[in-house]
Amino acid sequence: MTTVLTPQDVARLVQRVGLPDLLRRLVAYLEADYLRWAEFDKTPRTAAHSTDGVIELMPIADASLYSFKYVNGHPKNHRFGLPTVMAFGVLADVATGAPALLSELTLTTAMRTAATSVMVAKRLARPGSRVMALIGNGAQSEFQALAFHHLLGIRELRLYDIDPAATAKLVAHLQGTPGLALTICASTAEAVRGADIVTTVTADKTNATILTPELIEPGMHINGVGGDCPGKTELHRGVLEMARVVVEYEPQSRIEGDLQQMPADFPVTEFWRVLAGAAPGRESAAQVTVFDSVGFALEDFSALRLLRDLSRQLGLGAPLELIPQMADPKDLFGELGLNHRLQAA
């Protein structure tokens, strides 16, 4: 039987574990898998682009487990009462091919993206970073804000979105969070002024320039989350030129990230090398660093492993007969239950 986790199951899981602890566990699972980088069969995700969005498949496997995620990105979906991003995923046994877990990944993607952002910022942001600008206050913003607050010690968030309602929604969710001050700003320039970390998580599928070189101060760490498909960027190429740029999986990032603006020989570092000590992270207090985050299948693999383990511990999820349970595995036709009369008809 395959275990299925619905959005309600994942919400119950978060409520029982607590969001800060769940994010910490996610970071631990992510780090463990990134340190096994060479063990994974990796490929850039496959994308089907349309005028209004993109639908993607993200597969990855090690010797024991295979996973994939189905995910879309449709910035106009709010007009139809649908999330901008919707996702589900499968975790399967490599030895047999049997799907062990079928899970929602819409909520989970937001959490794993935030956990990934913090995992990288721990190595790239200046120690003692306390102020973060959050540009784009939509569906993923609360997850980013709380991950950086609880796991990295951010004490002040400087907020800006072109839609004031989005910022109001974010403030309503976060106000009263102990030790976290919220400052609403009138522009990107105002929000980033004096920030240690700048997180951009905008949704529009355009070659935007949310951050330009004159806004960047020495020592900033830029967590670029929103530029995640061809034709969609957030950073002026001059920002990349002045920074040390770290990516998840270079073959995918050169197609989809802010890196798509740069020549093929523009130098970048894959994060696993920083985590493993094979490449430096931040090299000086004044250095500008950029995490050009597009989302990689390994992160969903880690998230699905955590969901599997926690759902077993907490008794969440339900069995789903996704694959026929056959008395004779060679008699597939018999599973149709056709008698001779029906066959003749």
mmCIF file of C-alpha atoms in Angstrom:
data_model
loop_
_atom_site.group_PDB
_atom_site.id
_atom_site.type_symbol
_atom_site.label_atom_id
_atom_site.label_comp_id
_atom_site.label_asym_id
_atom_site.label_seq_id
_atom_site.Cartn_x
_atom_site.Cartn_y
_atom_site.Cartn_z
ATOM 1 C CA MET A 1 0.000 0.000 0.000
ATOM 2 C CA THR A 2 1.029 3.576 -0.644
ATOM 3 C CA THR A 3 0.673 6.107 2.171
ATOM 4 C CA VAL A 4 -1.017 9.339 1.115
ATOM 5 C CA LEU A 5 -0.532 12.650 2.943
ATOM 6 C CA THR A 6 -3.094 15.365 2.248
ATOM 7 C CA PRO A 7 -2.615 19.089 2.942
ATOM 8 C CA GLN A 8 -4.652 18.544 6.110
ATOM 9 C CA ASP A 9 -2.228 15.784 7.196
ATOM 10 C CA VAL A 10 0.764 18.045 6.662
ATOM 11 C CA ALA A 11 -0.942 20.883 8.541
ATOM 12 C CA ARG A 12 -1.579 18.525 11.486
ATOM 13 C CA LEU A 13 2.040 17.401 11.330
ATOM 14 C CA VAL A 14 3.273 21.006 11.540
ATOM 15 C CA GLN A 15 0.887 21.753 14.405
ATOM 16 C CA ARG A 16 2.115 18.756 16.397
ATOM 17 C CA VAL A 17 5.827 19.222 15.739
ATOM 18 C CA GLY A 18 5.816 23.045 15.694
ATOM 19 C CA LEU A 19 6.988 25.076 12.703
ATOM 20 C CA PRO A 20 10.376 26.123 14.152
ATOM 21 C CA ASP A 21 11.280 22.533 15.033
ATOM 22 C CA LEU A 22 10.039 21.238 11.694
ATOM 23 C CA LEU A 23 12.214 23.787 9.881
ATOM 24 C CA ARG A 24 15.221 22.730 11.980
ATOM 25 C CA ARG A 25 14.620 19.091 11.089
ATOM 26 C CA LEU A 26 14.272 20.022 7.428
ATOM 27 C CA VAL A 27 17.632 21.795 7.503
ATOM 28 C CA ALA A 28 19.208 18.703 9.077
ATOM 29 C CA TYR A 29 17.758 16.398 6.401
ATOM 30 C CA LEU A 30 18.826 18.827 3.653
ATOM 31 C CA GLU A 31 22.378 19.038 4.953
ATOM 32 C CA ALA A 32 22.633 15.256 5.252
ATOM 33 C CA ASP A 33 21.541 14.804 1.642
ATOM 34 C CA TYR A 34 23.642 17.655 0.222
ATOM 35 C CA LEU A 35 26.666 16.039 1.866
ATOM 36 C CA ARG A 36 25.860 12.886 -0.172
ATOM 37 C CA TRP A 37 25.787 14.880 -3.423
ATOM 38 C CA ALA A 38 27.819 12.370 -5.446
ATOM 39 C CA GLU A 39 25.458 9.520 -4.546
ATOM 40 C CA PHE A 40 22.496 11.011 -6.431
ATOM 41 C CA ASP A 41 21.423 10.536 -10.032
ATOM 42 C CA LYS A 42 20.679 14.164 -10.949
ATOM 43 C CA THR A 43 19.131 15.990 -13.873
ATOM 44 C CA PRO A 44 17.648 19.456 -14.460
ATOM 45 C CA ARG A 45 13.889 19.471 -14.156
ATOM 46 C CA THR A 46 11.706 19.076 -17.221
ATOM 47 C CA ALA A 47 9.490 22.083 -17.906
ATOM 48 C CA ALA A 48 6.449 22.754 -20.083
ATOM 49 C CA HIS A 49 6.106 26.514 -20.543
ATOM 50 C CA SER A 50 2.984 28.431 -21.523
ATOM 51 C CA THR A 51 2.061 32.092 -21.773
ATOM 52 C CA ASP A 52 0.768 32.209 -18.208
ATOM 53 C CA GLY A 53 3.059 29.796 -16.402
ATOM 54 C CA VAL A 54 5.075 26.615 -16.273
ATOM 55 C CA ILE A 55 4.524 22.985 -15.231
ATOM 56 C CA GLU A 56 7.598 21.038 -14.150
ATOM 57 C CA LEU A 57 8.691 17.531 -13.170
ATOM 58 C CA MET A 58 11.636 17.206 -10.775
ATOM 59 C CA PRO A 59 13.137 13.691 -10.453
ATOM 60 C CA ILE A 60 16.123 12.447 -8.435
ATOM 61 C CA ALA A 61 17.304 9.131 -6.955
ATOM 62 C CA ASP A 62 19.990 7.508 -4.864
ATOM 63 C CA ALA A 63 20.623 3.771 -4.550
ATOM 64 C CA SER A 64 17.610 3.244 -2.280
ATOM 65 C CA LEU A 65 14.964 5.880 -2.967
ATOM 66 C CA TYR A 66 13.526 7.638 -6.013
ATOM 67 C CA SER A 67 11.437 10.799 -5.820
ATOM 68 C CA PHE A 68 9.778 13.249 -8.133
ATOM 69 C CA LYS A 69 7.761 16.411 -7.691
ATOM 70 C CA TYR A 70 5.059 17.778 -9.979
ATOM 71 C CA VAL A 71 4.947 21.557 -9.561
ATOM 72 C CA ASN A 72 3.546 24.541 -11.418
ATOM 73 C CA GLY A 73 4.180 28.269 -11.341
ATOM 74 C CA HIS A 74 1.272 30.432 -12.535
ATOM 75 C CA PRO A 75 1.487 34.007 -11.179
ATOM 76 C CA LYS A 76 -2.084 34.875 -12.258
ATOM 77 C CA ASN A 77 -3.694 31.970 -10.405
ATOM 78 C CA HIS A 78 -4.972 34.158 -7.583
ATOM 79 C CA ARG A 79 -7.569 35.445 -10.056
ATOM 80 C CA PHE A 80 -9.056 31.941 -10.159
ATOM 81 C CA GLY A 81 -8.801 31.200 -6.454
ATOM 82 C CA LEU A 82 -5.810 28.917 -6.972
ATOM 83 C CA PRO A 83 -2.316 29.047 -5.454
ATOM 84 C CA THR A 84 0.490 30.380 -7.636
ATOM 85 C CA VAL A 85 2.401 27.191 -6.855
ATOM 86 C CA MET A 86 0.745 23.772 -6.519
ATOM 87 C CA ALA A 87 2.680 20.567 -6.042
ATOM 88 C CA PHE A 88 2.610 16.911 -5.086
ATOM 89 C CA GLY A 89 5.356 14.316 -4.905
ATOM 90 C CA VAL A 90 6.173 10.626 -4.718
ATOM 91 C CA LEU A 91 8.819 8.722 -2.779
ATOM 92 C CA ALA A 92 9.440 5.222 -4.144
ATOM 93 C CA ASP A 93 11.574 2.175 -3.410
ATOM 94 C CA VAL A 94 14.362 1.809 -5.982
ATOM 95 C CA ALA A 95 14.665 -1.966 -5.495
ATOM 96 C CA THR A 96 11.049 -2.652 -6.514
ATOM 97 C CA GLY A 97 9.769 0.620 -7.981
ATOM 98 C CA ALA A 98 6.849 0.539 -5.533
ATOM 99 C CA PRO A 99 5.582 4.026 -4.530
ATOM 100 C CA ALA A 100 5.804 4.244 -0.743
ATOM 101 C CA LEU A 101 4.519 7.799 -0.249
ATOM 102 C CA LEU A 102 2.261 10.140 -2.211
ATOM 103 C CA SER A 103 2.205 13.555 -0.594
ATOM 104 C CA GLU A 104 1.004 17.096 -1.047
ATOM 105 C CA LEU A 105 3.977 19.398 -1.632
ATOM 106 C CA THR A 106 2.321 22.804 -1.962
ATOM 107 C CA LEU A 107 2.677 23.624 1.740
ATOM 108 C CA THR A 108 5.834 21.546 1.989
ATOM 109 C CA THR A 109 7.576 23.325 -0.903
ATOM 110 C CA ALA A 110 7.238 26.649 0.907
ATOM 111 C CA MET A 111 8.774 25.146 4.040
ATOM 112 C CA ARG A 112 11.614 23.362 2.248
ATOM 113 C CA THR A 113 12.421 26.519 0.249
ATOM 114 C CA ALA A 114 12.669 28.523 3.461
ATOM 115 C CA ALA A 115 14.785 25.826 5.100
ATOM 116 C CA THR A 116 17.101 25.755 2.082
ATOM 117 C CA SER A 117 17.454 29.545 2.204
ATOM 118 C CA VAL A 118 18.511 29.408 5.848
ATOM 119 C CA MET A 119 20.844 26.450 5.294
ATOM 120 C CA VAL A 120 22.762 28.465 2.684
ATOM 121 C CA ALA A 121 22.610 31.759 4.597
ATOM 122 C CA LYS A 122 24.281 30.062 7.572
ATOM 123 C CA ARG A 123 27.386 29.771 5.364
ATOM 124 C CA LEU A 124 27.111 32.970 3.289
ATOM 125 C CA ALA A 125 25.555 35.699 5.451
ATOM 126 C CA ARG A 126 27.677 37.682 7.883
ATOM 127 C CA PRO A 127 27.703 36.185 11.383
ATOM 128 C CA GLY A 128 25.393 38.145 13.627
ATOM 129 C CA SER A 129 23.047 39.205 10.816
ATOM 130 C CA ARG A 130 19.915 40.628 12.439
ATOM 131 C CA VAL A 131 18.094 42.720 9.799
ATOM 132 C CA MET A 132 16.482 41.229 6.677
ATOM 133 C CA ALA A 133 14.646 42.996 3.867
ATOM 134 C CA LEU A 134 11.833 40.879 2.441
ATOM 135 C CA ILE A 135 10.884 42.033 -1.058
ATOM 136 C CA GLY A 136 7.713 40.266 -2.175
ATOM 137 C CA ASN A 137 5.220 39.531 0.602
ATOM 138 C CA GLY A 138 3.145 36.844 -1.083
ATOM 139 C CA ALA A 139 2.508 33.159 -0.393
ATOM 140 C CA GLN A 140 6.056 32.159 0.588
ATOM 141 C CA SER A 141 6.964 35.250 2.604
ATOM 142 C CA GLU A 142 5.843 34.082 6.063
ATOM 143 C CA PHE A 143 7.849 30.878 5.711
ATOM 144 C CA GLN A 144 10.995 32.780 4.759
ATOM 145 C CA ALA A 145 10.456 35.299 7.567
ATOM 146 C CA LEU A 146 9.931 32.726 10.311
ATOM 147 C CA ALA A 147 12.743 30.461 9.137
ATOM 148 C CA PHE A 148 15.249 33.323 9.262
ATOM 149 C CA HIS A 149 13.878 34.534 12.596
ATOM 150 C CA HIS A 150 13.875 31.201 14.408
ATOM 151 C CA LEU A 151 16.927 29.566 12.808
ATOM 152 C CA LEU A 152 19.254 32.476 12.013
ATOM 153 C CA GLY A 153 18.322 35.084 14.608
ATOM 154 C CA ILE A 154 16.792 37.780 12.390
ATOM 155 C CA ARG A 155 15.186 40.374 14.675
ATOM 156 C CA GLU A 156 13.908 42.980 12.217
ATOM 157 C CA LEU A 157 12.072 42.468 8.944
ATOM 158 C CA ARG A 158 11.850 45.361 6.497
ATOM 159 C CA LEU A 159 8.885 44.644 4.219
ATOM 160 C CA TYR A 160 7.965 45.810 0.732
ATOM 161 C CA ASP A 161 5.556 44.610 -1.934
ATOM 162 C CA ILE A 162 3.964 46.470 -4.842
ATOM 163 C CA ASP A 163 0.640 45.168 -3.465
ATOM 164 C CA PRO A 164 -0.035 46.711 -0.031
ATOM 165 C CA ALA A 165 -2.597 43.993 0.679
ATOM 166 C CA ALA A 166 0.139 41.364 0.505
ATOM 167 C CA THR A 167 2.193 43.216 3.098
ATOM 168 C CA ALA A 168 -0.879 43.665 5.303
ATOM 169 C CA LYS A 169 -1.506 39.915 5.129
ATOM 170 C CA LEU A 170 2.093 39.187 6.119
ATOM 171 C CA VAL A 171 1.983 41.629 9.020
ATOM 172 C CA ALA A 172 -1.309 40.153 10.261
ATOM 173 C CA HIS A 173 0.282 36.698 10.387
ATOM 174 C CA LEU A 174 3.566 37.753 11.993
ATOM 175 C CA GLN A 175 2.649 40.562 14.360
ATOM 176 C CA GLY A 176 3.148 39.508 17.950
ATOM 177 C CA THR A 177 5.948 37.079 17.092
ATOM 178 C CA PRO A 178 8.295 37.412 20.101
ATOM 179 C CA GLY A 179 11.565 39.142 19.285
ATOM 180 C CA LEU A 180 10.600 40.075 15.713
ATOM 181 C CA ALA A 181 10.078 43.709 14.681
ATOM 182 C CA LEU A 182 8.221 44.491 11.448
ATOM 183 C CA THR A 183 8.865 47.654 9.433
ATOM 184 C CA ILE A 184 6.652 48.437 6.424
ATOM 185 C CA CYS A 185 8.601 50.271 3.713
ATOM 186 C CA ALA A 186 7.464 52.379 0.773
ATOM 187 C CA SER A 187 10.025 51.085 -1.733
ATOM 188 C CA THR A 188 12.642 48.430 -2.357
ATOM 189 C CA ALA A 189 15.357 51.027 -1.774
ATOM 190 C CA GLU A 190 13.967 51.898 1.646
ATOM 191 C CA ALA A 191 13.603 48.240 2.609
ATOM 192 C CA VAL A 192 17.153 47.171 1.715
ATOM 193 C CA ARG A 193 18.899 50.176 3.272
ATOM 194 C CA GLY A 194 21.028 48.867 6.138
ATOM 195 C CA ALA A 195 19.879 45.242 5.745
ATOM 196 C CA ASP A 196 22.259 42.357 6.408
ATOM 197 C CA ILE A 197 20.223 39.976 4.251
ATOM 198 C CA VAL A 198 17.911 40.754 1.336
ATOM 199 C CA THR A 199 15.380 38.084 0.334
ATOM 200 C CA THR A 200 13.566 38.551 -2.969
ATOM 201 C CA VAL A 201 10.561 36.293 -3.485
ATOM 202 C CA THR A 202 8.436 37.883 -6.183
ATOM 203 C CA ALA A 203 6.021 36.010 -8.440
ATOM 204 C CA ASP A 204 5.720 37.736 -11.823
ATOM 205 C CA LYS A 205 7.064 35.714 -14.742
ATOM 206 C CA THR A 206 9.154 38.553 -16.174
ATOM 207 C CA ASN A 207 12.761 39.633 -16.562
ATOM 208 C CA ALA A 208 12.479 42.030 -13.641
ATOM 209 C CA THR A 209 15.246 43.940 -11.892
ATOM 210 C CA ILE A 210 14.075 44.045 -8.296
ATOM 211 C CA LEU A 211 17.621 44.732 -7.107
ATOM 212 C CA THR A 212 20.105 46.963 -8.941
ATOM 213 C CA PRO A 213 23.793 47.518 -8.117
ATOM 214 C CA GLU A 214 23.345 50.919 -6.458
ATOM 215 C CA LEU A 215 21.082 49.318 -3.820
ATOM 216 C CA ILE A 216 23.708 46.806 -2.729
ATOM 217 C CA GLU A 217 25.827 47.571 0.324
ATOM 218 C CA PRO A 218 29.130 45.878 1.277
ATOM 219 C CA GLY A 219 28.623 42.649 3.169
ATOM 220 C CA MET A 220 25.020 42.022 2.089
ATOM 221 C CA HIS A 221 23.809 38.509 1.487
ATOM 222 C CA ILE A 222 21.128 38.271 -1.205
ATOM 223 C CA ASN A 223 18.738 35.338 -1.065
ATOM 224 C CA GLY A 224 17.232 35.376 -4.578
ATOM 225 C CA VAL A 225 14.242 33.025 -4.494
ATOM 226 C CA GLY A 226 11.818 34.294 -7.141
ATOM 227 C CA GLY A 227 13.885 33.975 -10.335
ATOM 228 C CA ASP A 228 13.198 30.317 -11.026
ATOM 229 C CA CYS A 229 12.383 29.732 -14.700
ATOM 230 C CA PRO A 230 13.542 30.900 -18.141
ATOM 231 C CA GLY A 231 12.461 34.481 -18.739
ATOM 232 C CA LYS A 232 12.035 35.242 -15.026
ATOM 233 C CA THR A 233 14.682 37.155 -13.079
ATOM 234 C CA GLU A 234 14.885 39.476 -10.081
ATOM 235 C CA LEU A 235 18.491 40.696 -10.013
ATOM 236 C CA HIS A 236 20.214 43.109 -12.375
ATOM 237 C CA ARG A 237 23.192 41.348 -13.930
ATOM 238 C CA GLY A 238 25.428 43.959 -12.304
ATOM 239 C CA VAL A 239 24.458 42.558 -8.893
ATOM 240 C CA LEU A 240 25.770 39.149 -9.931
ATOM 241 C CA GLU A 241 28.945 40.678 -11.329
ATOM 242 C CA MET A 242 29.780 42.306 -7.992
ATOM 243 C CA ALA A 243 29.055 39.201 -5.874
ATOM 244 C CA ARG A 244 30.152 35.687 -5.058
ATOM 245 C CA VAL A 245 27.338 33.581 -6.524
ATOM 246 C CA VAL A 246 26.292 30.220 -5.084
ATOM 247 C CA VAL A 247 23.757 27.915 -6.765
ATOM 248 C CA GLU A 248 22.126 24.557 -6.108
ATOM 249 C CA TYR A 249 22.734 22.621 -9.341
ATOM 250 C CA GLU A 250 24.634 24.575 -11.963
ATOM 251 C CA PRO A 251 23.179 22.933 -15.115
ATOM 252 C CA GLN A 252 19.672 23.883 -13.950
ATOM 253 C CA SER A 253 20.557 27.309 -12.555
ATOM 254 C CA ARG A 254 22.134 28.474 -15.816
ATOM 255 C CA ILE A 255 18.808 27.831 -17.550
ATOM 256 C CA GLU A 256 16.387 29.073 -14.910
ATOM 257 C CA GLY A 257 18.001 31.332 -12.337
ATOM 258 C CA ASP A 258 19.151 34.920 -12.405
ATOM 259 C CA LEU A 259 22.277 33.274 -13.753
ATOM 260 C CA GLN A 260 20.502 32.899 -17.129
ATOM 261 C CA GLN A 261 21.548 36.503 -17.876
ATOM 262 C CA MET A 262 25.247 35.684 -17.626
ATOM 263 C CA PRO A 263 27.720 34.139 -20.089
ATOM 264 C CA ALA A 264 28.373 30.409 -19.860
ATOM 265 C CA ASP A 265 31.781 30.944 -18.274
ATOM 266 C CA PHE A 266 30.548 33.241 -15.492
ATOM 267 C CA PRO A 267 31.929 31.658 -12.285
ATOM 268 C CA VAL A 268 29.560 30.154 -9.735
ATOM 269 C CA THR A 269 29.900 27.651 -6.891
ATOM 270 C CA GLU A 270 27.513 24.779 -6.207
ATOM 271 C CA PHE A 271 26.419 24.861 -2.574
ATOM 272 C CA TRP A 272 27.320 21.255 -1.788
ATOM 273 C CA ARG A 273 30.980 22.180 -2.233
ATOM 274 C CA VAL A 274 30.678 24.927 0.392
ATOM 275 C CA LEU A 275 28.886 22.590 2.813
ATOM 276 C CA ALA A 276 31.522 19.884 2.323
ATOM 277 C CA GLY A 277 34.413 22.308 2.823
ATOM 278 C CA ALA A 278 35.583 21.925 -0.775
ATOM 279 C CA ALA A 279 34.957 25.631 -1.488
ATOM 280 C CA PRO A 280 34.810 28.680 0.792
ATOM 281 C CA GLY A 281 31.580 30.363 1.802
ATOM 282 C CA ARG A 282 31.841 34.015 2.787
ATOM 283 C CA GLU A 283 35.459 35.159 2.495
ATOM 284 C CA SER A 284 35.268 38.611 4.114
ATOM 285 C CA ALA A 285 32.881 40.846 6.032
ATOM 286 C CA ALA A 286 32.598 43.229 3.057
ATOM 287 C CA GLN A 287 31.985 40.561 0.417
ATOM 288 C CA VAL A 288 28.589 40.551 -1.287
ATOM 289 C CA THR A 289 27.132 37.061 -1.616
ATOM 290 C CA VAL A 290 24.197 35.825 -3.710
ATOM 291 C CA PHE A 291 22.276 32.574 -3.403
ATOM 292 C CA ASP A 292 20.627 32.196 -6.811
ATOM 293 C CA SER A 293 17.941 29.790 -5.622
ATOM 294 C CA VAL A 294 15.707 28.041 -8.167
ATOM 295 C CA GLY A 295 14.689 24.968 -6.171
ATOM 296 C CA PHE A 296 16.258 21.573 -6.851
ATOM 297 C CA ALA A 297 14.856 18.037 -6.718
ATOM 298 C CA LEU A 298 17.246 17.009 -3.927
ATOM 299 C CA GLU A 299 15.430 19.405 -1.593
ATOM 300 C CA ASP A 300 12.088 17.724 -2.302
ATOM 301 C CA PHE A 301 13.745 14.325 -1.810
ATOM 302 C CA SER A 302 14.840 15.488 1.656
ATOM 303 C CA ALA A 303 11.403 16.903 2.444
ATOM 304 C CA LEU A 304 9.646 13.701 1.377
ATOM 305 C CA ARG A 305 12.002 11.627 3.539
ATOM 306 C CA LEU A 306 11.158 13.821 6.526
ATOM 307 C CA LEU A 307 7.417 13.618 5.826
ATOM 308 C CA ARG A 308 7.659 9.832 5.588
ATOM 309 C CA ASP A 309 9.521 9.547 8.882
ATOM 310 C CA LEU A 310 7.356 12.000 10.845
ATOM 311 C CA SER A 311 4.066 10.656 9.479
ATOM 312 C CA ARG A 312 5.053 7.177 10.654
ATOM 313 C CA GLN A 313 5.993 8.478 14.109
ATOM 314 C CA LEU A 314 2.807 10.511 14.468
ATOM 315 C CA GLY A 315 0.407 8.051 12.842
ATOM 316 C CA LEU A 316 -0.632 10.441 10.074
ATOM 317 C CA GLY A 317 -1.678 9.605 6.528
ATOM 318 C CA ALA A 318 -3.912 6.939 5.049
ATOM 319 C CA PRO A 319 -3.282 3.828 2.948
ATOM 320 C CA LEU A 320 -4.074 4.193 -0.746
ATOM 321 C CA GLU A 321 -4.405 1.268 -3.138
ATOM 322 C CA LEU A 322 -2.555 3.042 -5.927
ATOM 323 C CA ILE A 323 -1.076 -0.200 -7.278
ATOM 324 C CA PRO A 324 -3.173 -3.394 -7.777
ATOM 325 C CA GLN A 325 -2.840 -5.885 -4.921
ATOM 326 C CA MET A 326 -2.622 -9.080 -6.991
ATOM 327 C CA ALA A 327 -2.781 -12.691 -5.859
ATOM 328 C CA ASP A 328 -0.904 -13.586 -9.049
ATOM 329 C CA PRO A 329 1.408 -10.736 -10.153
ATOM 330 C CA LYS A 330 1.519 -12.255 -13.664
ATOM 331 C CA ASP A 331 -2.265 -12.108 -14.110
ATOM 332 C CA LEU A 332 -2.839 -8.392 -14.729
ATOM 333 C CA PHE A 333 -5.826 -8.963 -17.021
ATOM 334 C CA GLY A 334 -7.576 -10.867 -14.253
ATOM 335 C CA GLU A 335 -7.675 -7.674 -12.184
ATOM 336 C CA LEU A 336 -10.300 -6.273 -14.582
ATOM 337 C CA GLY A 337 -12.835 -8.847 -13.355
ATOM 338 C CA LEU A 338 -14.245 -9.515 -16.830
ATOM 339 C CA ASN A 339 -16.269 -12.688 -17.306
ATOM 340 C CA HIS A 340 -16.524 -14.545 -20.619
ATOM 341 C CA ARG A 341 -19.858 -12.929 -21.537
ATOM 342 C CA LEU A 342 -18.439 -9.396 -21.119
ATOM 343 C CA GLN A 343 -15.373 -10.323 -23.106
ATOM 344 C CA ALA A 344 -17.530 -11.634 -25.951
ATOM 345 C CA ALA A 345 -19.659 -8.475 -25.957
#
